[in-house]
mmCIF file of C-alpha atoms in Angstrom:
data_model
loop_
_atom_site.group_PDB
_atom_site.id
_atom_site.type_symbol
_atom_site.label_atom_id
_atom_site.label_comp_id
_atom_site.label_asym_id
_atom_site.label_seq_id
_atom_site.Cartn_x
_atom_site.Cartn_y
_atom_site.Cartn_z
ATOM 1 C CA UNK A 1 109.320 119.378 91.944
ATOM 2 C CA UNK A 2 106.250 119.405 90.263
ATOM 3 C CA UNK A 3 103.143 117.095 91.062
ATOM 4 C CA UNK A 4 101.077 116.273 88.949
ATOM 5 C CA UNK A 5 98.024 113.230 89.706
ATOM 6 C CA UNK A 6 96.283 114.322 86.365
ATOM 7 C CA UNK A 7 98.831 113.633 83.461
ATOM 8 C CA UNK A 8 99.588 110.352 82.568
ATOM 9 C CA UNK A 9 103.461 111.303 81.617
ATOM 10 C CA UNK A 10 103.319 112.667 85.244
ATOM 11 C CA UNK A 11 102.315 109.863 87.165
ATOM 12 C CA UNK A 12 105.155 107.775 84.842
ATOM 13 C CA UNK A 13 107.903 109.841 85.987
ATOM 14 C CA UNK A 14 106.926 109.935 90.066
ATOM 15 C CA UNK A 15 106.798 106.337 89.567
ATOM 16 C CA UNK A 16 110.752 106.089 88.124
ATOM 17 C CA UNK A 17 111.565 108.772 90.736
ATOM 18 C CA UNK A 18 109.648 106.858 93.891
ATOM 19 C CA UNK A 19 111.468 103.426 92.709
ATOM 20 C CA UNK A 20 114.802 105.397 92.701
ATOM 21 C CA UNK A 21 113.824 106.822 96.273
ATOM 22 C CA UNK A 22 113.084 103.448 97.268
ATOM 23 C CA UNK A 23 116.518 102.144 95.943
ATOM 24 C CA UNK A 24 118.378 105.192 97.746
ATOM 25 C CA UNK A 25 116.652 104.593 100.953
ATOM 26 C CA UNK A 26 116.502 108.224 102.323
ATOM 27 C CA UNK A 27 114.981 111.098 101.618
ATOM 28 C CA UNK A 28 115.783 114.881 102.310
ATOM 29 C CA UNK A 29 113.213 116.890 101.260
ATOM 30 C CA UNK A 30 113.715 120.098 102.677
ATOM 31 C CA UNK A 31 111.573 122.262 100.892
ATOM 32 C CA UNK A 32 111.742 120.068 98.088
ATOM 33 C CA UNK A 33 115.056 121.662 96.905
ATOM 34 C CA UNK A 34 117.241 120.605 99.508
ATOM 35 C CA UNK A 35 119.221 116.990 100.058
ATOM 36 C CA UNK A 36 120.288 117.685 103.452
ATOM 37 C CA UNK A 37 119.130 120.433 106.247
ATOM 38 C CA UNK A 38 118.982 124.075 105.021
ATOM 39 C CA UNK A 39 115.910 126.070 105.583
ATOM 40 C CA UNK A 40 113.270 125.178 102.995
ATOM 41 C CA UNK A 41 113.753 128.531 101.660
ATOM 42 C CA UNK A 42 114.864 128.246 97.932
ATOM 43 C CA UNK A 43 111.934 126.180 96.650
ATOM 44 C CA UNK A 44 107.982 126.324 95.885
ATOM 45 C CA UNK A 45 106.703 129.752 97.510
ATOM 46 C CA UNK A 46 103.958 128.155 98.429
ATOM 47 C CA UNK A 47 101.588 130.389 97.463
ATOM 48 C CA UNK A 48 99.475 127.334 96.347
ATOM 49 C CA UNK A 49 99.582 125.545 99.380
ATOM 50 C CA UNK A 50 96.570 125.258 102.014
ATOM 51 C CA UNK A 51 95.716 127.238 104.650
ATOM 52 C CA UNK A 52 98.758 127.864 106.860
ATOM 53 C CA UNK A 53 101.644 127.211 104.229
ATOM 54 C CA UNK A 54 103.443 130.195 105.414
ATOM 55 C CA UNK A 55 103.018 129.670 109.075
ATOM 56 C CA UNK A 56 103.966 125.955 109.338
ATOM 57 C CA UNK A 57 107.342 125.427 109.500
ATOM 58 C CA UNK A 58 110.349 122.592 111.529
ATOM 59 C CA UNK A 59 111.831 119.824 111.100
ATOM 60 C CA UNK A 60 109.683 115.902 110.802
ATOM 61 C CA UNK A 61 111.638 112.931 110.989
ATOM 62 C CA UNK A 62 110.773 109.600 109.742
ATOM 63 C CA UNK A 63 112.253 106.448 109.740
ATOM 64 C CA UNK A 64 111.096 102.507 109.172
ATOM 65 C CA UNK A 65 110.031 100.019 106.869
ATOM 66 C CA UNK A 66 111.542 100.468 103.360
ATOM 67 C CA UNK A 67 108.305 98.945 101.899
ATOM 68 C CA UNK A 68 106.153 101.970 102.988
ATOM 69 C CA UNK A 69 108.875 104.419 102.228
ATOM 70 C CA UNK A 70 107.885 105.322 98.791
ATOM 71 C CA UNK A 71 104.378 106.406 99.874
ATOM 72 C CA UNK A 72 105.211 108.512 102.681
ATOM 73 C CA UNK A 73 107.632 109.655 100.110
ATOM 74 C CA UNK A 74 104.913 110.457 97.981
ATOM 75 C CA UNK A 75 103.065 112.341 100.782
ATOM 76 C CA UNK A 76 105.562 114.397 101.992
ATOM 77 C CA UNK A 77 106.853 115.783 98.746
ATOM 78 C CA UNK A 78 103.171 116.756 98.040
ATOM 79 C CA UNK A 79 102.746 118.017 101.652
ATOM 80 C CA UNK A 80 106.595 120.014 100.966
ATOM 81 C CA UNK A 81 105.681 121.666 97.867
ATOM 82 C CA UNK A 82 102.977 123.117 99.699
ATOM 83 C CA UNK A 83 104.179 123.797 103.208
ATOM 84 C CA UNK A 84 108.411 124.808 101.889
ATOM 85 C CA UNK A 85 109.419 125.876 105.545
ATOM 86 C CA UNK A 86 108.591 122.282 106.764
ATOM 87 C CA UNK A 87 112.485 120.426 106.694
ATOM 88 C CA UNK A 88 111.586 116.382 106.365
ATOM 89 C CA UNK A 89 114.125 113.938 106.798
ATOM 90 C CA UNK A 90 113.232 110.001 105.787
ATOM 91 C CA UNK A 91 115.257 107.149 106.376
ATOM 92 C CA UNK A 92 114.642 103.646 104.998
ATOM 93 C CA UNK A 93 115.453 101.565 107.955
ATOM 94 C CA UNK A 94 113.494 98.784 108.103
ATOM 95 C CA UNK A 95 110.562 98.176 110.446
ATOM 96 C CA UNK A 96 112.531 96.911 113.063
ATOM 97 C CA UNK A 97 115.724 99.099 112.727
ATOM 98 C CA UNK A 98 113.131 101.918 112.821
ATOM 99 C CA UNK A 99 112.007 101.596 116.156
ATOM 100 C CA UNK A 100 114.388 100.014 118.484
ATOM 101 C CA UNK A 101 117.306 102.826 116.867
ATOM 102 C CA UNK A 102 115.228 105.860 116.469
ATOM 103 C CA UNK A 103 111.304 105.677 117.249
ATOM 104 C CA UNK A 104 111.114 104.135 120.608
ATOM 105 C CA UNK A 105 114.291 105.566 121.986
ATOM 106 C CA UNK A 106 112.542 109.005 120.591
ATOM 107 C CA UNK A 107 114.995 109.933 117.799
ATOM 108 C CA UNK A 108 111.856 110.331 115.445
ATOM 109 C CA UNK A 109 108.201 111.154 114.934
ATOM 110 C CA UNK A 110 107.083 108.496 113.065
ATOM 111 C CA UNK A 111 108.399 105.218 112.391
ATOM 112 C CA UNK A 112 106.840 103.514 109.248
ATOM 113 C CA UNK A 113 106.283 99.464 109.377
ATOM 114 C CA UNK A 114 104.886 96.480 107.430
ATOM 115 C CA UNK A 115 103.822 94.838 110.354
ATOM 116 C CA UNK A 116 102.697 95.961 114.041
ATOM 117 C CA UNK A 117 104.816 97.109 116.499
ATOM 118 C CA UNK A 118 106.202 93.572 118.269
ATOM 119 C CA UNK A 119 106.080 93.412 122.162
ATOM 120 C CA UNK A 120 109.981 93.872 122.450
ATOM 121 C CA UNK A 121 109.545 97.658 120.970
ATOM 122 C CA UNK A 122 106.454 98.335 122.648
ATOM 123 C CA UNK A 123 108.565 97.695 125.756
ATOM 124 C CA UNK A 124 111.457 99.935 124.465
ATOM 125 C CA UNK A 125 109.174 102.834 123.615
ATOM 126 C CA UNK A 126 107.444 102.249 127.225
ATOM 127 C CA UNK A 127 111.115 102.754 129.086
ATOM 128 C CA UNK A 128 111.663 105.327 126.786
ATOM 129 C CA UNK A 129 108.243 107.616 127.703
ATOM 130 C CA UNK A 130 107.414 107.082 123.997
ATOM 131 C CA UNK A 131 103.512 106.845 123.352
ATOM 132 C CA UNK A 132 102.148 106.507 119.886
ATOM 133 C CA UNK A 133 99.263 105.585 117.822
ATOM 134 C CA UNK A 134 99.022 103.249 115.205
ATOM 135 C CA UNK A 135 98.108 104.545 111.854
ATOM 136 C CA UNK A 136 96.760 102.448 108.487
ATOM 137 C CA UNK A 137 98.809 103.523 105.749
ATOM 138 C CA UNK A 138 97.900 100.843 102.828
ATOM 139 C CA UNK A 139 97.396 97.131 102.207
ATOM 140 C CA UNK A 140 100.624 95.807 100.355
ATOM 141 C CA UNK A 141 100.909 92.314 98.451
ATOM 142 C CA UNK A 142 104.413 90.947 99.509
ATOM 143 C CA UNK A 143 105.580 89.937 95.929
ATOM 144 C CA UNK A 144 108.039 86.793 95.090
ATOM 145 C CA UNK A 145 110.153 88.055 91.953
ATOM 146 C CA UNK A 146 112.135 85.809 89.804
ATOM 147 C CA UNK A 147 114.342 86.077 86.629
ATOM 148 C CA UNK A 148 112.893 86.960 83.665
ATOM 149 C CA UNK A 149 114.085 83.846 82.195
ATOM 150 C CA UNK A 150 113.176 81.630 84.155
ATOM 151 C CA UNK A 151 110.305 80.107 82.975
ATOM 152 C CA UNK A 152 109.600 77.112 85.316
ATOM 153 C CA UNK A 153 108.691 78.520 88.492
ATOM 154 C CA UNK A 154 106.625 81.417 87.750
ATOM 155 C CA UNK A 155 103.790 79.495 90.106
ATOM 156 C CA UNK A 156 104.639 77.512 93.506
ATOM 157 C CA UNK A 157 102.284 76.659 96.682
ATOM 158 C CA UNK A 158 102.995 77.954 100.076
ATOM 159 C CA UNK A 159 104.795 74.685 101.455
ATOM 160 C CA UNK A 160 107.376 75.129 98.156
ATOM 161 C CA UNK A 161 107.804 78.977 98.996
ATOM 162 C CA UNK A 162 108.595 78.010 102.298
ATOM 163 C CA UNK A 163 110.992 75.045 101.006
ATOM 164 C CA UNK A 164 113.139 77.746 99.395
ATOM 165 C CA UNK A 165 112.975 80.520 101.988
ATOM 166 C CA UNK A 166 113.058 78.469 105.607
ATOM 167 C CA UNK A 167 116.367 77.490 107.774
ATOM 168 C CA UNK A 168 116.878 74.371 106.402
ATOM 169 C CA UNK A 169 116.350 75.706 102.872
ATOM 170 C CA UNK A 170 116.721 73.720 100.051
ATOM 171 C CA UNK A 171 119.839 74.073 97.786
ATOM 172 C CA UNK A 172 118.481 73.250 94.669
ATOM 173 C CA UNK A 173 115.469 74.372 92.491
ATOM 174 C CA UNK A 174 114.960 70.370 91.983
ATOM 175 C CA UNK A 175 114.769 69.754 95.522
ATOM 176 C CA UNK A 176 111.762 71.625 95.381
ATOM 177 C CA UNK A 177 110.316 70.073 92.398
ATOM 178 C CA UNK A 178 112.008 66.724 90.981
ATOM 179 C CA UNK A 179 111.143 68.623 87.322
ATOM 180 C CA UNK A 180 112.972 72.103 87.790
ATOM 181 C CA UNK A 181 116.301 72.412 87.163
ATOM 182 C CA UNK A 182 119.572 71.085 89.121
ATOM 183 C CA UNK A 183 120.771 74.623 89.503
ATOM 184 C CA UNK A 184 122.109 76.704 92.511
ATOM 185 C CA UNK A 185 119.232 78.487 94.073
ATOM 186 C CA UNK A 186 120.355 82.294 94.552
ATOM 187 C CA UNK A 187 118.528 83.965 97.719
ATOM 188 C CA UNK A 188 118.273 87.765 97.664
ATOM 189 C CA UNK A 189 115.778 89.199 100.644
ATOM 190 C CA UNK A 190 114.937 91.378 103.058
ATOM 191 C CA UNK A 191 117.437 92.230 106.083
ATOM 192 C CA UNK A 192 116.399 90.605 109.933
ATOM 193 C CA UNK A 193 115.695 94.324 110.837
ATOM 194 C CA UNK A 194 113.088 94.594 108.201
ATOM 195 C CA UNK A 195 109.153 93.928 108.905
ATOM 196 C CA UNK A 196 108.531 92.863 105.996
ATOM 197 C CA UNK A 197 111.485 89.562 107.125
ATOM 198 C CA UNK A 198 109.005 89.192 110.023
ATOM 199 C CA UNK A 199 105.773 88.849 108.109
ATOM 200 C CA UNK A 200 107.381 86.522 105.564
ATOM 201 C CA UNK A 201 108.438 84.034 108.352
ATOM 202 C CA UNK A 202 105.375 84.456 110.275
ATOM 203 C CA UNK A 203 102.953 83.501 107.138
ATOM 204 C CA UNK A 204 104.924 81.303 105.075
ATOM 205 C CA UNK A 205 108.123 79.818 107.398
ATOM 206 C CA UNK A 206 106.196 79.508 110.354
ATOM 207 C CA UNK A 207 108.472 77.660 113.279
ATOM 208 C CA UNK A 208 111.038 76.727 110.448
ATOM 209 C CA UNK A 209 112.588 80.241 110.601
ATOM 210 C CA UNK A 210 114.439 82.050 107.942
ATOM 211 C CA UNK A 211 117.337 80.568 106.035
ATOM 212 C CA UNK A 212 120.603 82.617 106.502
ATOM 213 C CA UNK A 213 122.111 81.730 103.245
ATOM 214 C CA UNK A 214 120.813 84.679 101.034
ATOM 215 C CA UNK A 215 121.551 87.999 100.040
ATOM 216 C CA UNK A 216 120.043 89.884 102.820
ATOM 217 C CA UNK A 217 119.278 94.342 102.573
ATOM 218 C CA UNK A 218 116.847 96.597 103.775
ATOM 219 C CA UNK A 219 117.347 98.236 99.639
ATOM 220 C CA UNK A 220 114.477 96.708 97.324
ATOM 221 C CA UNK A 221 116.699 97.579 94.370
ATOM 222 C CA UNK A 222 119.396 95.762 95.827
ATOM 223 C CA UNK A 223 117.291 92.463 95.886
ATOM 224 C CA UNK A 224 115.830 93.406 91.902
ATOM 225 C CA UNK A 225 119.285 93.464 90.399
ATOM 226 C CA UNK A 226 120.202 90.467 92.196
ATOM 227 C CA UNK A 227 117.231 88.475 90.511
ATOM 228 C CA UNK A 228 117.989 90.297 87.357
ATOM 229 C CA UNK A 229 120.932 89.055 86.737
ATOM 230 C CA UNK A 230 120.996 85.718 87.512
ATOM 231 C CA UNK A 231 118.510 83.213 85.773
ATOM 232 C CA UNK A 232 118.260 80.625 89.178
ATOM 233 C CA UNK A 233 117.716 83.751 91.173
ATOM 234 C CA UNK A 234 114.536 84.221 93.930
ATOM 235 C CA UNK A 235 113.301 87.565 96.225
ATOM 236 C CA UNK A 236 111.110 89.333 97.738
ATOM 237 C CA UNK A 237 110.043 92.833 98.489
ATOM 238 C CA UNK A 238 106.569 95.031 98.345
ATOM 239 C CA UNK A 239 104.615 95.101 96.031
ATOM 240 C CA UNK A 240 105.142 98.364 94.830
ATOM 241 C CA UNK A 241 108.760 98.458 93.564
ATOM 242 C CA UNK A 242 107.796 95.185 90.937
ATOM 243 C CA UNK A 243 104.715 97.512 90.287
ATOM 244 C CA UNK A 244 107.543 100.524 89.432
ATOM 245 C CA UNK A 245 109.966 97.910 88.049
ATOM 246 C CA UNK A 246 107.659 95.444 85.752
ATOM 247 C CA UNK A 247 109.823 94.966 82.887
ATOM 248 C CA UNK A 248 113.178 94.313 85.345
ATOM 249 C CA UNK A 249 111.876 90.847 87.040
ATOM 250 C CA UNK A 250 108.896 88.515 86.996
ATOM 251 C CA UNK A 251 106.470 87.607 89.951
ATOM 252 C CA UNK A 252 105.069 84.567 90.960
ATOM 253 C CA UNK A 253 101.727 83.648 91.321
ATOM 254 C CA UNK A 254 101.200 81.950 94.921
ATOM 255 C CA UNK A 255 99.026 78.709 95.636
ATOM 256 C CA UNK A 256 97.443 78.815 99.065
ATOM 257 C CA UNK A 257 95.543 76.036 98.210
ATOM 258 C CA UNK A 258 92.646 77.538 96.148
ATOM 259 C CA UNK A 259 94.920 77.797 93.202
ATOM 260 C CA UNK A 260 97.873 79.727 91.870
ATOM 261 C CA UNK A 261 97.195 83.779 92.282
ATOM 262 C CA UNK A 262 99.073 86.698 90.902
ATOM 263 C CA UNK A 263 99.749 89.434 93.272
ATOM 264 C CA UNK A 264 97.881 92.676 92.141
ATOM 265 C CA UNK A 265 95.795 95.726 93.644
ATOM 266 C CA UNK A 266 92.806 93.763 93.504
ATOM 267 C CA UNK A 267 94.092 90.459 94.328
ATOM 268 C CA UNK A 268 95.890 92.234 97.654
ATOM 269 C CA UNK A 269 92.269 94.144 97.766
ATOM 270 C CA UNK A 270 89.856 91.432 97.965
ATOM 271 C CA UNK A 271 92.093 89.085 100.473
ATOM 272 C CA UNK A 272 92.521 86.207 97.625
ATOM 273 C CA UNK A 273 96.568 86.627 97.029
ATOM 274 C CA UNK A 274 97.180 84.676 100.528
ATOM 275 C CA UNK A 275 98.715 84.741 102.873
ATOM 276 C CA UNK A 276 101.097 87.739 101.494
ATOM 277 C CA UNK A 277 98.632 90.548 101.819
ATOM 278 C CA UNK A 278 98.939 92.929 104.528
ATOM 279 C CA UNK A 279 98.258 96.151 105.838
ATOM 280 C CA UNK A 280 100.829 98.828 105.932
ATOM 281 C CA UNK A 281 101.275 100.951 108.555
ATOM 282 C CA UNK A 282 102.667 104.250 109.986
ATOM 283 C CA UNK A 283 103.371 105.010 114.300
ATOM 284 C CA UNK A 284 102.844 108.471 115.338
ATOM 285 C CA UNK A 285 104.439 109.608 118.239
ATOM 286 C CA UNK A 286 101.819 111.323 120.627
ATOM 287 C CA UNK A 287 103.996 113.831 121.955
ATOM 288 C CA UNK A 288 105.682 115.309 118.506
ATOM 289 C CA UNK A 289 101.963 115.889 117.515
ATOM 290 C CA UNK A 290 101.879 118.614 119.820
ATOM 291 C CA UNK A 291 103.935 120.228 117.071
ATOM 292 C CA UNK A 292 100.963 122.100 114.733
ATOM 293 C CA UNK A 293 103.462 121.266 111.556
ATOM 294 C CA UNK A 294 103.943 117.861 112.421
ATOM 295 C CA UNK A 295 99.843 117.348 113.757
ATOM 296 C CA UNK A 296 99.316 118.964 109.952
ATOM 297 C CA UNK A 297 101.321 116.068 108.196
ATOM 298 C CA UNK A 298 99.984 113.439 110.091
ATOM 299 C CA UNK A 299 96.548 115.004 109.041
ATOM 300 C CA UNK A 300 97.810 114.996 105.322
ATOM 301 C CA UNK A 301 98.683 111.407 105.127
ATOM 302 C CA UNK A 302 95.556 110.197 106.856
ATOM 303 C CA UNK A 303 93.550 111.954 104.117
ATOM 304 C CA UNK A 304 96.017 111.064 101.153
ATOM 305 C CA UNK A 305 95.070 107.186 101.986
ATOM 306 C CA UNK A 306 92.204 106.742 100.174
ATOM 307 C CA UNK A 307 93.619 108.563 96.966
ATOM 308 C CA UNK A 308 93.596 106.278 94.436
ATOM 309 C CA UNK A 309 95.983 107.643 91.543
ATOM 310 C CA UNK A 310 98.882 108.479 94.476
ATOM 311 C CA UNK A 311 98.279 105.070 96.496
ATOM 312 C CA UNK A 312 97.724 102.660 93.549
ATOM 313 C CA UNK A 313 98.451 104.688 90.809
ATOM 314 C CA UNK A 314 101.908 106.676 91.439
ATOM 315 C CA UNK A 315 103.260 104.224 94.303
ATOM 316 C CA UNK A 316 101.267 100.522 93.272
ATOM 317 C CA UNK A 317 99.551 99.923 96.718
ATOM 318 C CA UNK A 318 96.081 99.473 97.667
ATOM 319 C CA UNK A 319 93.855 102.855 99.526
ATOM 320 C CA UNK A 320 92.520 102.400 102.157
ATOM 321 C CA UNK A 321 88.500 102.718 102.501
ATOM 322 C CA UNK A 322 87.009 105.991 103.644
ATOM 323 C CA UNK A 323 85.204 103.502 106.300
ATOM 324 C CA UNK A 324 89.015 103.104 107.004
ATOM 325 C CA UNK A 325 90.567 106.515 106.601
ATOM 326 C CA UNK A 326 87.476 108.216 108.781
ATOM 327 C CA UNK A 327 88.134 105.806 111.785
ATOM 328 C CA UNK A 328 92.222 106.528 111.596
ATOM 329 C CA UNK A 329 91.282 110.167 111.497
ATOM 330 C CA UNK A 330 89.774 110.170 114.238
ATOM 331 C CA UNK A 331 92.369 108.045 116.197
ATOM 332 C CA UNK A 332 94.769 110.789 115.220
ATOM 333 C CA UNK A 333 92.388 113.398 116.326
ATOM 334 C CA UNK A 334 91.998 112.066 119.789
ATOM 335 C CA UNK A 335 96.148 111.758 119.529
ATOM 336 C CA UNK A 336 96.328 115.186 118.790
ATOM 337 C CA UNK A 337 94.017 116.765 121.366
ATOM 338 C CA UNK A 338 95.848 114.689 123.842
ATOM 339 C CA UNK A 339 99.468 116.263 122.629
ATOM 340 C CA UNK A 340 98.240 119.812 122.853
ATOM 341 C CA UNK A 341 95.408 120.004 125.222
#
């Protein structure tokens, strides 16, 4: 399992391979070799690993948001080639399936989210004894896909978006706009247990809620095929499986009332695709990191943040600033000292 940041062939195939991970929505590294448990043993000898890739060595388990999956894919099979006796196990859960079924009743070690932690799991992870920090990961820009052929609604404002997407949702693309088409609108989304649901209500449904007639799945490919093959199809997902996936579907540009903006790296970068930028996040428990292999990989993904051709490059989501990275590394430092004294 070869990684390479430098070759442009490379960095084509760990995209296809991260939008496959992202479609399969788990991951068993084990050594890189491995689908599920075994040792680590029959892969990379890691004799060009860091310091300590012989002596680190157990099991990390992740679970959470299915939009930051592919990067902490991307991490960990970087961080597994190097350290082969570490045995990861990630799960694409969704943000909110992530901690109230594994993270906060302490089933896992990190739970990956597109939005913060809500007060309901803070509570759960309190009964539970489960203290964490809060890590950046990336900034994402929540991307609205449509068929390729459609070729009427490849720009809409906020208040339509919301039209299609809220509880009372409209039926038809021309009860959105008298000029679009009398056709079925076909809904294809992200589950209720998924952050990435939560944000989308919160910043474009507001009090109106989310419609329950739609496809729903916590599987981005799931919602791409959906739009693919029907022509009066709409979804959403991260940014980063369009970004793997450009020729499959098309994304529209969103109006927030400055004008219509495509989502991109730099549109998500400099704040102007509104309101569907956001920052990406992954929750550490405090306790695990008392674990030197597991305080390492938290380490690792802190630094692999602001690393432009893995975050934007192989995966399509904007680093983070060192400004950025330098105060989360020393969040996780304080984390760490706390686990082990």
């Amino acid at each position: 399992m070869a990684s390479s940041h430098d070759a442009d062939t490379a960095g084509i195939t760990r995209r296809k391979s991260l939008a496959a991970l992202a479609g399969a929505g788990a991951l068993g590294l084990a050594g890189c070799t491995e689908t599920e448990g075994g040792d680590g043993s029959g892969g990379s000898d890691g004799s060009d690993g860091s310091d300590g890739s012989d002596s680190l060595s157990g099991a990390i388990n992740i679970a959470g948001s299915s939009t930051v999956f592919p990067l902490m894919s991307a991490v960990m099979e970087d961080f597994a080639e190097q350290h082969p006796q570490v045995d990861p196990d990630i799960s694409s859960t969704g943000s909110g399936g992530g901690f109230s079924n594994f993270f906060c009743v302490g089933e896992t070690d990190f739970n990956n989210a597109s939005r913060p932690i809500q007060p309901e799991e803070e509570e759960l992870c309190a009964e539970n004894g489960v203290e964490y920090v809060e890590l950046i990961a990336a900034t994402d820009a929540l991307t609205v896909v449509i068929n390729n052929d459609n070729d009427f609604a490849t720009e809409m404002t906020v208040d339509e978006l919301s039209q299609i997407w809220q509880s009372d949702a409209a039926e038809l693309w021309s009860d959105v706009r008298d000029e679009w088409p009398d056709e079925e609108i076909e809904r294809f989304g992200a589950a209720d247990t998924s952050g990435t649901y939560d944000y989308f209500i919160e910043n474009v449904m507001g009090e109106d809620g989310h419609t329950d007639d739609y496809q729903a799945t916590e599987q981005d490919n799931t919602i791409a095929s959906g739009v693919e093959g029907s022509e009066y199809a709409i979804g959403y997902f991260g940014f980063a499986y369009w970004f793997q996936n450009q020729d499959q579907i098309t994304p529209v540009a969103i109006d927030n009332g400055d004008g219509p903006v495509e989502p991109s790296l730099e549109t998500a970068s400099s704040g102007e695709y509104a309101p569907l930028s956001r920052p990406l996040f992954t929750y550490t428990k405090i306790e695990a990191l008392g674990e030197e292999h597991i305080a390492e990989f938290a380490r690792y993904f802190v630094e692999q943040t602001t690393n432009e051709d893995l975050v934007a490059g192989d995966v399509g989501y904007v680093p983070a600033t060192e400004e950025t990275q330098q105060e989360q590394m020393q969040i996780l430092e304080d984390a760490i000292e706390q686990a082990q004294g």
